[in-house]
mmCIF file of C-alpha atoms and ligand atoms in Angstrom:
data_model
loop_
_atom_site.group_PDB
_atom_site.id
_atom_site.type_symbol
_atom_site.label_atom_id
_atom_site.label_comp_id
_atom_site.label_asym_id
_atom_site.label_seq_id
_atom_site.Cartn_x
_atom_site.Cartn_y
_atom_site.Cartn_z
ATOM 1 C CA UNK A 157 17.881 -40.394 -0.090
ATOM 2 C CA UNK A 158 17.657 -38.110 -3.075
ATOM 3 C CA UNK A 159 20.066 -35.205 -2.951
ATOM 4 C CA UNK A 160 18.157 -31.912 -2.562
ATOM 5 C CA UNK A 161 19.579 -28.469 -1.833
ATOM 6 C CA UNK A 162 17.966 -25.406 -0.300
ATOM 7 C CA UNK A 163 17.020 -23.755 -3.549
ATOM 8 C CA UNK A 164 16.811 -19.958 -3.331
ATOM 9 C CA UNK A 165 16.304 -19.557 -7.083
ATOM 10 C CA UNK A 166 14.175 -16.564 -8.097
ATOM 11 C CA UNK A 167 12.185 -18.494 -10.698
ATOM 12 C CA UNK A 168 11.737 -21.154 -11.829
ATOM 13 C CA UNK A 169 11.996 -21.904 -8.168
ATOM 14 C CA UNK A 170 11.756 -24.490 -5.454
ATOM 15 C CA UNK A 171 8.620 -26.642 -5.235
ATOM 16 C CA UNK A 172 7.300 -28.514 -2.217
ATOM 17 C CA UNK A 173 9.016 -31.904 -2.028
ATOM 18 C CA UNK A 174 5.655 -33.544 -1.334
ATOM 19 C CA UNK A 175 4.301 -32.193 -4.604
ATOM 20 C CA UNK A 176 7.247 -33.549 -6.577
ATOM 21 C CA UNK A 177 6.865 -36.925 -4.877
ATOM 22 C CA UNK A 178 3.167 -37.113 -5.715
ATOM 23 C CA UNK A 179 3.910 -36.150 -9.312
ATOM 24 C CA UNK A 180 6.546 -38.876 -9.470
ATOM 25 C CA UNK A 181 4.199 -41.481 -8.033
ATOM 26 C CA UNK A 182 1.489 -40.577 -10.514
ATOM 27 C CA UNK A 183 3.792 -39.947 -13.461
ATOM 28 C CA UNK A 184 3.442 -43.212 -15.376
ATOM 29 C CA UNK A 185 -0.071 -44.200 -14.401
ATOM 30 C CA UNK A 186 -2.338 -41.359 -13.408
ATOM 31 C CA UNK A 187 -4.970 -42.843 -11.100
ATOM 32 C CA UNK A 188 -5.431 -46.104 -12.949
ATOM 33 C CA UNK A 189 -5.636 -44.650 -16.457
ATOM 34 C CA UNK A 190 -2.386 -46.331 -17.500
ATOM 35 C CA UNK A 191 -1.283 -42.949 -18.864
ATOM 36 C CA UNK A 192 0.558 -39.889 -17.651
ATOM 37 C CA UNK A 193 -1.278 -36.571 -17.217
ATOM 38 C CA UNK A 194 0.955 -35.501 -20.125
ATOM 39 C CA UNK A 195 -0.657 -38.162 -22.300
ATOM 40 C CA UNK A 196 -4.359 -37.812 -21.519
ATOM 41 C CA UNK A 197 -6.895 -35.696 -23.361
ATOM 42 C CA UNK A 198 -7.593 -32.257 -21.997
ATOM 43 C CA UNK A 199 -11.249 -33.146 -22.624
ATOM 44 C CA UNK A 200 -11.110 -36.299 -20.471
ATOM 45 C CA UNK A 201 -12.952 -36.708 -17.173
ATOM 46 C CA UNK A 202 -9.564 -36.974 -15.426
ATOM 47 C CA UNK A 203 -8.333 -33.642 -16.713
ATOM 48 C CA UNK A 204 -11.694 -32.008 -16.110
ATOM 49 C CA UNK A 205 -11.362 -32.993 -12.491
ATOM 50 C CA UNK A 206 -7.817 -31.560 -12.266
ATOM 51 C CA UNK A 207 -8.947 -28.299 -13.876
ATOM 52 C CA UNK A 208 -12.115 -27.939 -11.779
ATOM 53 C CA UNK A 209 -10.259 -28.754 -8.571
ATOM 54 C CA UNK A 210 -7.520 -26.256 -9.337
ATOM 55 C CA UNK A 211 -10.086 -23.514 -10.038
ATOM 56 C CA UNK A 212 -12.007 -24.313 -6.843
ATOM 57 C CA UNK A 213 -8.784 -24.312 -4.800
ATOM 58 C CA UNK A 214 -7.824 -20.825 -5.992
ATOM 59 C CA UNK A 215 -11.239 -19.502 -5.036
ATOM 60 C CA UNK A 216 -11.151 -21.244 -1.676
ATOM 61 C CA UNK A 217 -7.569 -20.367 -0.685
ATOM 62 C CA UNK A 218 -7.806 -16.753 -1.874
ATOM 63 C CA UNK A 219 -11.311 -16.262 -0.472
ATOM 64 C CA UNK A 220 -13.058 -15.451 -3.760
ATOM 65 C CA UNK A 221 -16.557 -16.301 -4.891
ATOM 66 C CA UNK A 222 -17.829 -17.339 -8.296
ATOM 67 C CA UNK A 223 -17.883 -13.773 -9.572
ATOM 68 C CA UNK A 224 -14.153 -14.378 -10.139
ATOM 69 C CA UNK A 225 -13.064 -16.555 -13.050
ATOM 70 C CA UNK A 226 -9.828 -18.491 -12.720
ATOM 71 C CA UNK A 227 -7.997 -19.074 -16.005
ATOM 72 C CA UNK A 228 -4.910 -21.104 -16.823
ATOM 73 C CA UNK A 229 -3.215 -19.794 -19.960
ATOM 74 C CA UNK A 230 0.147 -20.162 -21.666
ATOM 75 C CA UNK A 231 2.591 -17.432 -22.609
ATOM 76 C CA UNK A 232 3.874 -16.432 -19.183
ATOM 77 C CA UNK A 233 3.180 -13.223 -17.305
ATOM 78 C CA UNK A 234 4.850 -11.389 -20.194
ATOM 79 C CA UNK A 235 1.911 -12.279 -22.434
ATOM 80 C CA UNK A 236 -0.379 -10.679 -19.848
ATOM 81 C CA UNK A 237 1.602 -7.436 -20.204
ATOM 82 C CA UNK A 238 0.108 -7.313 -23.726
ATOM 83 C CA UNK A 239 -3.201 -9.068 -23.170
ATOM 84 C CA UNK A 240 -4.359 -6.694 -20.436
ATOM 85 C CA UNK A 241 -4.142 -3.539 -22.593
ATOM 86 C CA UNK A 242 -5.332 -5.433 -25.670
ATOM 87 C CA UNK A 243 -8.566 -6.166 -23.806
ATOM 88 C CA UNK A 244 -9.110 -2.939 -21.869
ATOM 89 C CA UNK A 245 -7.152 -0.089 -23.473
ATOM 90 C CA UNK A 246 -7.471 1.682 -26.842
ATOM 91 C CA UNK A 247 -5.950 4.639 -28.670
ATOM 92 C CA UNK A 248 -8.473 7.119 -27.258
ATOM 93 C CA UNK A 249 -8.057 5.921 -23.684
ATOM 94 C CA UNK A 250 -5.546 6.107 -20.836
ATOM 95 C CA UNK A 251 -4.447 3.484 -18.344
ATOM 96 C CA UNK A 252 -2.560 4.297 -15.145
ATOM 97 C CA UNK A 253 0.593 2.312 -14.354
ATOM 98 C CA UNK A 254 2.964 2.395 -11.415
ATOM 99 C CA UNK A 255 6.565 1.729 -12.437
ATOM 100 C CA UNK A 256 8.334 -0.247 -9.725
ATOM 101 C CA UNK A 257 10.978 -1.994 -11.798
ATOM 102 C CA UNK A 258 11.804 -4.095 -14.839
ATOM 103 C CA UNK A 259 8.546 -6.038 -14.971
ATOM 104 C CA UNK A 260 6.365 -2.936 -14.564
ATOM 105 C CA UNK A 261 8.400 -1.177 -17.247
ATOM 106 C CA UNK A 262 7.800 -4.036 -19.642
ATOM 107 C CA UNK A 263 4.074 -3.944 -18.880
ATOM 108 C CA UNK A 264 4.057 -0.189 -19.579
ATOM 109 C CA UNK A 265 5.871 -0.661 -22.870
ATOM 110 C CA UNK A 266 3.258 -3.135 -24.068
ATOM 111 C CA UNK A 267 0.376 -0.906 -22.915
ATOM 112 C CA UNK A 268 1.746 1.944 -25.044
ATOM 113 C CA UNK A 269 1.204 -0.232 -28.115
ATOM 114 C CA UNK A 270 -2.548 -0.057 -27.461
ATOM 115 C CA UNK A 271 -3.191 3.370 -25.945
ATOM 116 C CA UNK A 272 -2.014 6.080 -23.577
ATOM 117 C CA UNK A 273 -0.185 5.387 -20.363
ATOM 118 C CA UNK A 274 -0.312 7.746 -17.423
ATOM 119 C CA UNK A 275 2.604 7.139 -15.064
ATOM 120 C CA UNK A 276 0.833 7.110 -11.703
ATOM 121 C CA UNK A 277 4.052 6.675 -9.762
ATOM 122 C CA UNK A 278 7.649 5.585 -10.223
ATOM 123 C CA UNK A 279 10.670 4.819 -8.113
ATOM 124 C CA UNK A 280 13.002 4.727 -11.102
ATOM 125 C CA UNK A 281 14.960 7.805 -9.994
ATOM 126 C CA UNK A 282 16.089 6.037 -6.836
ATOM 127 C CA UNK A 283 16.948 2.730 -8.543
ATOM 128 C CA UNK A 284 13.557 1.253 -7.636
ATOM 129 C CA UNK A 285 14.415 1.104 -3.941
ATOM 130 C CA UNK A 286 10.862 1.689 -2.718
ATOM 131 C CA UNK A 287 7.183 1.442 -3.565
ATOM 132 C CA UNK A 288 5.567 4.794 -4.420
ATOM 133 C CA UNK A 289 2.564 4.243 -2.193
ATOM 134 C CA UNK A 290 0.457 7.229 -3.289
ATOM 135 C CA UNK A 291 -0.434 6.863 -6.937
ATOM 136 C CA UNK A 292 -1.513 9.918 -8.842
ATOM 137 C CA UNK A 293 -4.668 8.791 -10.629
ATOM 138 C CA UNK A 294 -6.420 10.559 -13.477
ATOM 139 C CA UNK A 295 -10.164 10.069 -13.000
ATOM 140 C CA UNK A 296 -10.688 8.980 -16.582
ATOM 141 C CA UNK A 297 -8.166 6.130 -16.598
ATOM 142 C CA UNK A 298 -9.571 2.756 -17.602
ATOM 143 C CA UNK A 299 -7.597 0.824 -14.990
ATOM 144 C CA UNK A 300 -4.665 1.004 -12.567
ATOM 145 C CA UNK A 301 -1.875 -1.541 -13.044
ATOM 146 C CA UNK A 302 0.623 -2.384 -10.308
ATOM 147 C CA UNK A 303 3.226 -5.076 -9.639
ATOM 148 C CA UNK A 304 2.740 -6.368 -6.098
ATOM 149 C CA UNK A 305 6.234 -7.805 -5.679
ATOM 150 C CA UNK A 306 9.278 -6.712 -7.632
ATOM 151 C CA UNK A 307 11.255 -9.895 -8.030
ATOM 152 C CA UNK A 308 14.428 -8.210 -9.281
ATOM 153 C CA UNK A 309 14.571 -5.130 -7.028
ATOM 154 C CA UNK A 310 13.273 -6.726 -3.824
ATOM 155 C CA UNK A 311 10.355 -4.419 -3.093
ATOM 156 C CA UNK A 312 6.765 -5.344 -2.310
ATOM 157 C CA UNK A 313 3.560 -3.465 -1.546
ATOM 158 C CA UNK A 314 2.879 -3.722 2.166
ATOM 159 C CA UNK A 315 -0.458 -2.033 1.692
ATOM 160 C CA UNK A 316 -2.317 -1.503 -1.530
ATOM 161 C CA UNK A 317 -3.368 1.837 -2.992
ATOM 162 C CA UNK A 318 -6.966 2.929 -3.165
ATOM 163 C CA UNK A 319 -7.698 2.771 -6.901
ATOM 164 C CA UNK A 320 -10.451 5.404 -6.500
ATOM 165 C CA UNK A 321 -13.005 3.317 -8.290
ATOM 166 C CA UNK A 322 -10.727 2.242 -11.148
ATOM 167 C CA UNK A 323 -10.363 -1.473 -11.842
ATOM 168 C CA UNK A 324 -7.211 -2.638 -10.062
ATOM 169 C CA UNK A 325 -5.001 -4.951 -12.103
ATOM 170 C CA UNK A 326 -2.029 -6.599 -10.461
ATOM 171 C CA UNK A 327 0.947 -8.632 -11.636
ATOM 172 C CA UNK A 328 1.316 -10.982 -8.651
ATOM 173 C CA UNK A 329 3.738 -13.369 -10.314
ATOM 174 C CA UNK A 330 6.188 -13.523 -7.470
ATOM 175 C CA UNK A 331 4.009 -13.262 -4.362
ATOM 176 C CA UNK A 332 0.592 -14.706 -5.107
ATOM 177 C CA UNK A 333 -0.685 -16.939 -2.308
ATOM 178 C CA UNK A 334 2.170 -15.964 0.003
ATOM 179 C CA UNK A 335 0.194 -13.934 2.569
ATOM 180 C CA UNK A 336 -3.331 -13.087 3.621
ATOM 181 C CA UNK A 337 -4.859 -10.316 1.561
ATOM 182 C CA UNK A 338 -8.292 -9.155 0.645
ATOM 183 C CA UNK A 339 -8.038 -10.444 -2.896
ATOM 184 C CA UNK A 340 -11.475 -8.964 -3.620
ATOM 185 C CA UNK A 341 -9.757 -5.584 -3.962
ATOM 186 C CA UNK A 342 -8.437 -6.697 -7.309
ATOM 187 C CA UNK A 343 -10.341 -6.883 -10.560
ATOM 188 C CA UNK A 344 -7.646 -8.845 -12.343
ATOM 189 C CA UNK A 345 -4.651 -10.695 -10.948
ATOM 190 C CA UNK A 346 -2.141 -12.534 -13.067
ATOM 191 C CA UNK A 347 0.794 -14.668 -12.075
ATOM 192 C CA UNK A 348 3.266 -16.778 -13.991
ATOM 193 C CA UNK A 349 3.393 -20.053 -12.082
ATOM 194 C CA UNK A 350 7.138 -20.531 -11.827
ATOM 195 C CA UNK A 351 7.728 -18.427 -8.695
ATOM 196 C CA UNK A 352 5.162 -19.463 -6.138
ATOM 197 C CA UNK A 353 2.739 -21.844 -7.822
ATOM 198 C CA UNK A 354 4.375 -24.497 -9.946
ATOM 199 C CA UNK A 355 6.434 -24.993 -13.093
ATOM 200 C CA UNK A 356 6.869 -22.522 -15.951
ATOM 201 C CA UNK A 357 4.335 -22.879 -18.736
ATOM 202 C CA UNK A 358 1.101 -21.783 -17.133
ATOM 203 C CA UNK A 359 -0.083 -18.356 -16.028
ATOM 204 C CA UNK A 360 -2.966 -18.018 -13.613
ATOM 205 C CA UNK A 361 -5.408 -15.208 -14.340
ATOM 206 C CA UNK A 362 -8.111 -14.306 -11.860
ATOM 207 C CA UNK A 363 -10.641 -11.925 -13.334
ATOM 208 C CA UNK A 364 -13.799 -10.469 -11.932
ATOM 209 C CA UNK A 365 -16.977 -10.770 -13.992
ATOM 210 C CA UNK A 366 -17.530 -6.985 -13.995
ATOM 211 C CA UNK A 367 -14.158 -6.466 -15.687
ATOM 212 C CA UNK A 368 -14.629 -9.431 -17.999
ATOM 213 C CA UNK A 369 -17.736 -7.708 -19.343
ATOM 214 C CA UNK A 370 -15.484 -4.879 -20.583
ATOM 215 C CA UNK A 371 -13.191 -6.985 -22.794
ATOM 216 C CA UNK A 372 -12.746 -5.462 -26.246
ATOM 217 C CA UNK A 373 -14.534 -6.854 -29.252
ATOM 218 C CA UNK A 374 -12.543 -7.156 -32.424
ATOM 219 C CA UNK A 375 -9.412 -8.680 -30.964
ATOM 220 C CA UNK A 376 -8.349 -12.227 -31.823
ATOM 221 C CA UNK A 377 -10.391 -14.800 -29.892
ATOM 222 C CA UNK A 378 -7.263 -16.428 -28.467
ATOM 223 C CA UNK A 379 -6.314 -13.148 -26.730
ATOM 224 C CA UNK A 380 -9.764 -12.346 -25.413
ATOM 225 C CA UNK A 381 -10.298 -13.225 -21.740
ATOM 226 C CA UNK A 382 -13.971 -13.896 -22.479
ATOM 227 C CA UNK A 383 -13.066 -16.752 -24.808
ATOM 228 C CA UNK A 384 -11.177 -18.526 -22.047
ATOM 229 C CA UNK A 385 -13.536 -17.669 -19.207
ATOM 230 C CA UNK A 386 -16.463 -19.116 -21.136
ATOM 231 C CA UNK A 387 -14.626 -22.388 -21.680
ATOM 232 C CA UNK A 388 -12.773 -22.849 -18.375
ATOM 233 C CA UNK A 389 -9.477 -22.366 -20.268
ATOM 234 C CA UNK A 390 -10.329 -25.244 -22.592
ATOM 235 C CA UNK A 391 -10.826 -23.181 -25.761
ATOM 236 C CA UNK A 392 -7.613 -24.755 -27.008
ATOM 237 C CA UNK A 393 -5.204 -27.241 -25.436
ATOM 238 C CA UNK A 394 -4.141 -25.780 -22.094
ATOM 239 C CA UNK A 395 -0.735 -26.413 -20.476
ATOM 240 C CA UNK A 396 -2.178 -29.504 -18.846
ATOM 241 C CA UNK A 397 0.806 -30.849 -16.942
ATOM 242 C CA UNK A 398 1.757 -27.483 -15.372
ATOM 243 C CA UNK A 399 -1.903 -27.024 -14.371
ATOM 244 C CA UNK A 400 -1.784 -30.423 -12.687
ATOM 245 C CA UNK A 401 1.298 -29.399 -10.700
ATOM 246 C CA UNK A 402 -0.306 -26.070 -9.761
ATOM 247 C CA UNK A 403 -3.286 -28.043 -8.467
ATOM 248 C CA UNK A 404 -0.959 -30.159 -6.308
ATOM 249 C CA UNK A 405 0.752 -27.012 -5.008
ATOM 250 C CA UNK A 406 -2.577 -25.431 -4.060
ATOM 251 C CA UNK A 407 -3.584 -28.657 -2.283
ATOM 252 C CA UNK A 408 -0.304 -28.405 -0.409
ATOM 253 C CA UNK A 409 -1.025 -24.757 0.526
ATOM 254 C CA UNK A 410 -4.437 -25.792 1.833
ATOM 255 C CA UNK A 411 -2.920 -28.657 3.791
ATOM 256 C CA UNK A 412 -0.428 -26.287 5.439
ATOM 257 C CA UNK A 413 -3.440 -24.429 6.849
ATOM 258 C CA UNK A 414 -4.072 -22.036 3.976
ATOM 259 C CA UNK A 415 -2.702 -18.522 3.663
ATOM 260 C CA UNK A 416 -2.715 -17.841 7.411
ATOM 261 C CA UNK A 417 -0.256 -20.673 7.980
ATOM 262 C CA UNK A 418 1.799 -19.935 4.886
ATOM 263 C CA UNK A 419 2.050 -16.266 5.884
ATOM 264 C CA UNK A 420 3.279 -17.201 9.332
ATOM 265 C CA UNK A 421 6.170 -19.230 7.947
ATOM 266 C CA UNK A 422 6.952 -16.612 5.290
ATOM 267 C CA UNK A 423 7.051 -13.920 7.965
ATOM 268 C CA UNK A 424 9.458 -15.939 10.099
ATOM 269 C CA UNK A 425 11.725 -16.625 7.114
ATOM 270 C CA UNK A 426 12.046 -13.010 5.977
ATOM 271 C CA UNK A 427 12.482 -11.835 9.583
ATOM 272 C CA UNK A 428 15.544 -14.083 9.917
ATOM 273 C CA UNK A 429 17.268 -12.558 6.899
ATOM 274 C CA UNK A 430 16.280 -8.915 7.507
ATOM 275 C CA UNK A 431 17.463 -9.309 11.057
ATOM 276 C CA UNK A 432 20.966 -10.012 9.727
ATOM 277 C CA UNK A 433 20.729 -6.971 7.454
ATOM 278 C CA UNK A 434 19.633 -4.783 10.367
ATOM 279 C CA UNK A 435 22.239 -6.163 12.740
ATOM 280 C CA UNK A 436 25.176 -5.772 10.342
ATOM 281 C CA UNK A 437 24.086 -2.947 8.022
ATOM 282 C CA UNK A 438 27.652 -2.126 6.973
ATOM 283 C CA UNK A 439 28.276 -5.679 5.876
ATOM 284 C CA UNK A 440 24.891 -6.924 4.621
ATOM 285 C CA UNK A 441 23.668 -3.829 2.862
ATOM 286 C CA UNK A 442 19.970 -3.987 2.149
ATOM 287 C CA UNK A 443 19.057 -2.205 -1.065
ATOM 288 C CA UNK A 444 15.459 -1.163 -0.318
ATOM 289 C CA UNK A 445 13.572 1.131 2.054
ATOM 290 C CA UNK A 446 12.154 -0.632 5.117
ATOM 291 C CA UNK A 447 8.516 0.145 4.277
ATOM 292 C CA UNK A 448 8.903 -1.580 0.917
ATOM 293 C CA UNK A 449 10.836 -4.686 1.872
ATOM 294 C CA UNK A 450 9.828 -7.802 0.004
ATOM 295 C CA UNK A 451 9.095 -10.989 1.897
ATOM 296 C CA UNK A 452 9.773 -13.042 -1.201
ATOM 297 C CA UNK A 453 12.987 -11.640 -2.689
ATOM 298 C CA UNK A 454 15.505 -10.036 -0.361
ATOM 299 C CA UNK A 455 18.201 -8.080 -2.164
ATOM 300 C CA UNK A 456 21.492 -7.066 -0.579
ATOM 301 C CA UNK A 457 25.069 -6.136 -1.319
ATOM 302 C CA UNK A 458 28.240 -7.159 0.494
ATOM 303 C CA UNK A 459 31.153 -4.725 0.925
ATOM 304 C CA UNK A 460 32.579 -5.683 -2.485
ATOM 305 C CA UNK A 461 31.920 -7.886 -5.504
ATOM 306 C CA UNK A 462 34.657 -10.374 -4.683
ATOM 307 C CA UNK A 463 32.995 -11.067 -1.354
ATOM 308 C CA UNK A 464 29.673 -11.481 -3.125
ATOM 309 C CA UNK A 465 31.164 -14.067 -5.480
ATOM 310 C CA UNK A 466 32.738 -15.875 -2.560
ATOM 311 C CA UNK A 467 29.482 -15.780 -0.607
ATOM 312 C CA UNK A 468 27.525 -17.299 -3.494
ATOM 313 C CA UNK A 469 30.130 -20.013 -4.127
ATOM 314 C CA UNK A 470 30.537 -20.995 -0.477
ATOM 315 C CA UNK A 471 26.796 -21.029 0.089
ATOM 316 C CA UNK A 472 26.436 -23.313 -2.914
ATOM 317 C CA UNK A 473 29.092 -25.637 -1.547
ATOM 318 C CA UNK A 474 27.153 -25.709 1.734
ATOM 319 C CA UNK A 475 23.950 -26.783 -0.030
ATOM 320 C CA UNK A 476 22.269 -23.429 -0.674
ATOM 321 C CA UNK A 477 21.838 -22.403 -4.311
ATOM 322 C CA UNK A 478 20.341 -19.625 -6.405
ATOM 323 C CA UNK A 479 21.590 -16.669 -4.349
ATOM 324 C CA UNK A 480 23.020 -14.583 -7.150
ATOM 325 C CA UNK A 481 21.286 -11.248 -7.760
ATOM 326 C CA UNK A 482 19.629 -10.589 -11.114
ATOM 327 C CA UNK A 483 22.172 -9.928 -13.861
ATOM 328 C CA UNK A 484 20.859 -6.372 -14.249
ATOM 329 C CA UNK A 485 21.510 -5.384 -10.615
ATOM 330 C CA UNK A 486 24.158 -7.771 -9.245
ATOM 331 C CA UNK A 487 24.600 -8.481 -5.551
ATOM 332 C CA UNK A 488 22.792 -11.179 -3.600
ATOM 333 C CA UNK A 489 19.125 -12.114 -3.811
ATOM 334 C CA UNK A 490 17.479 -14.453 -1.350
ATOM 335 C CA UNK A 491 14.206 -15.778 -2.734
ATOM 336 C CA UNK A 492 11.954 -17.177 -0.031
ATOM 337 C CA UNK A 493 8.912 -18.485 -1.865
ATOM 338 C CA UNK A 494 6.269 -20.593 -0.137
ATOM 339 C CA UNK A 495 8.044 -23.886 -0.739
ATOM 340 C CA UNK A 496 11.244 -22.776 1.024
ATOM 341 C CA UNK A 497 11.055 -24.294 4.498
ATOM 342 C CA UNK A 498 11.950 -22.287 7.595
ATOM 343 C CA UNK A 499 15.004 -24.541 8.048
ATOM 344 C CA UNK A 500 16.376 -23.139 4.760
ATOM 345 C CA UNK A 501 16.185 -19.566 6.065
ATOM 346 C CA UNK A 502 17.691 -20.682 9.388
ATOM 347 C CA UNK A 503 20.577 -22.380 7.676
ATOM 348 C CA UNK A 504 21.234 -19.348 5.493
ATOM 349 C CA UNK A 505 21.113 -17.008 8.495
ATOM 350 C CA UNK A 506 23.713 -19.084 10.291
ATOM 351 C CA UNK A 507 25.814 -19.155 7.138
ATOM 352 C CA UNK A 508 25.613 -15.344 6.869
ATOM 353 C CA UNK A 509 26.766 -14.887 10.437
ATOM 354 C CA UNK A 510 29.676 -17.310 9.987
ATOM 355 C CA UNK A 511 30.639 -15.787 6.656
ATOM 356 C CA UNK A 512 30.722 -12.310 8.131
ATOM 357 C CA UNK A 513 32.891 -13.446 11.033
ATOM 358 C CA UNK A 514 35.399 -15.091 8.689
ATOM 359 C CA UNK A 515 35.533 -12.411 6.011
HETATM 360 C C1 LIG B 824 9.012 -13.537 -13.497
HETATM 361 C C2 LIG B 824 8.105 -12.380 -13.581
HETATM 362 C C3 LIG B 824 7.493 -11.995 -14.787
HETATM 363 C C4 LIG B 824 7.782 -12.664 -16.119
HETATM 364 O O1 LIG B 824 7.232 -13.914 -16.204
HETATM 365 P P1 LIG B 824 7.339 -14.807 -17.534
HETATM 366 O O2 LIG B 824 6.534 -15.987 -17.152
HETATM 367 O O3 LIG B 824 8.788 -15.085 -17.755
HETATM 368 O O4 LIG B 824 6.753 -14.043 -18.657
HETATM 369 C C5 LIG B 824 6.617 -10.935 -14.760
HETATM 370 N N1 LIG B 824 6.356 -10.275 -13.617
HETATM 371 C C6 LIG B 824 6.936 -10.599 -12.454
HETATM 372 C C7 LIG B 824 6.603 -9.828 -11.215
HETATM 373 C C8 LIG B 824 7.832 -11.665 -12.398
HETATM 374 O O5 LIG B 824 8.409 -12.003 -11.239
#
């Protein structure tokens, strides 16, 4: 048996074992071609099928019709921080942004290169410990940008703001496809794959036709969403192998029973860990307000840093890795993406209880 740990890494992160096994089986000879997916043309019938299937799976699993384009681009979510304003913002216009942490702040910084930013809400003054649920929206903004799950600070929207008619743009990098949502609320969703969808190297962009129609002219073709939407992401060579893995992951999500089933497991996992935080609040100190708790990244502190170091090391020795908080905030972070099985959360919960009793 291959040695596998419970991998609580925040990203790149754990992938379903089944997906890795399929990829291994098909690695040298993809379905009788005698070549790996890494070696075939992105214009081949085989890759076309991978691409089309992946697009169809996103629409099916997220409940979207063909008025939504699904794109697979390179550059990570960070490239989307720039590409969104490059397409929809200009010097004479204003976009509304909610600042809920490091990733939102980076998105805001890039938007300011292209136009005006109106800060519609921020939790910066309280160390990003909650979601400001009531955005203050100027009527003339060209869009509202939010970050659905704040990977570093451990907060997540538990209901989404009414954008008051503005296009709603969402960085869903760390919680896409983790729960049931009305995805039709959003005009553009983007997500780097390496948290919940697959390996680093591909970013999924889901964009509604009505927003696509508003893309700026006069920007480089490679950065224009229209270029990619018109060519099913095959304007240039796409990150083919990561797209293939994302397709396998979405097949796995569907096989689990879709988002209803995935949500059920994700709910059970986060309940286990928050239950420890609520039971021993002086020992496992949650860092966020209850109405903003993330299901995907649970952040906490122990009574002191030495205990945190010990916790991380002993957990690792017991087969549970990736529990160190982000370098900018410290502490512990438990990432519970889709591919983390319930047994992983159970094992960690037991470990927490034992650790507390011994220390
Ligand atoms: C990881 C992450 C990013 C950055 O993704 P890259 O692919 O490294 O550019 C952006 N936003 C959120 C919410 C993230 O979790």
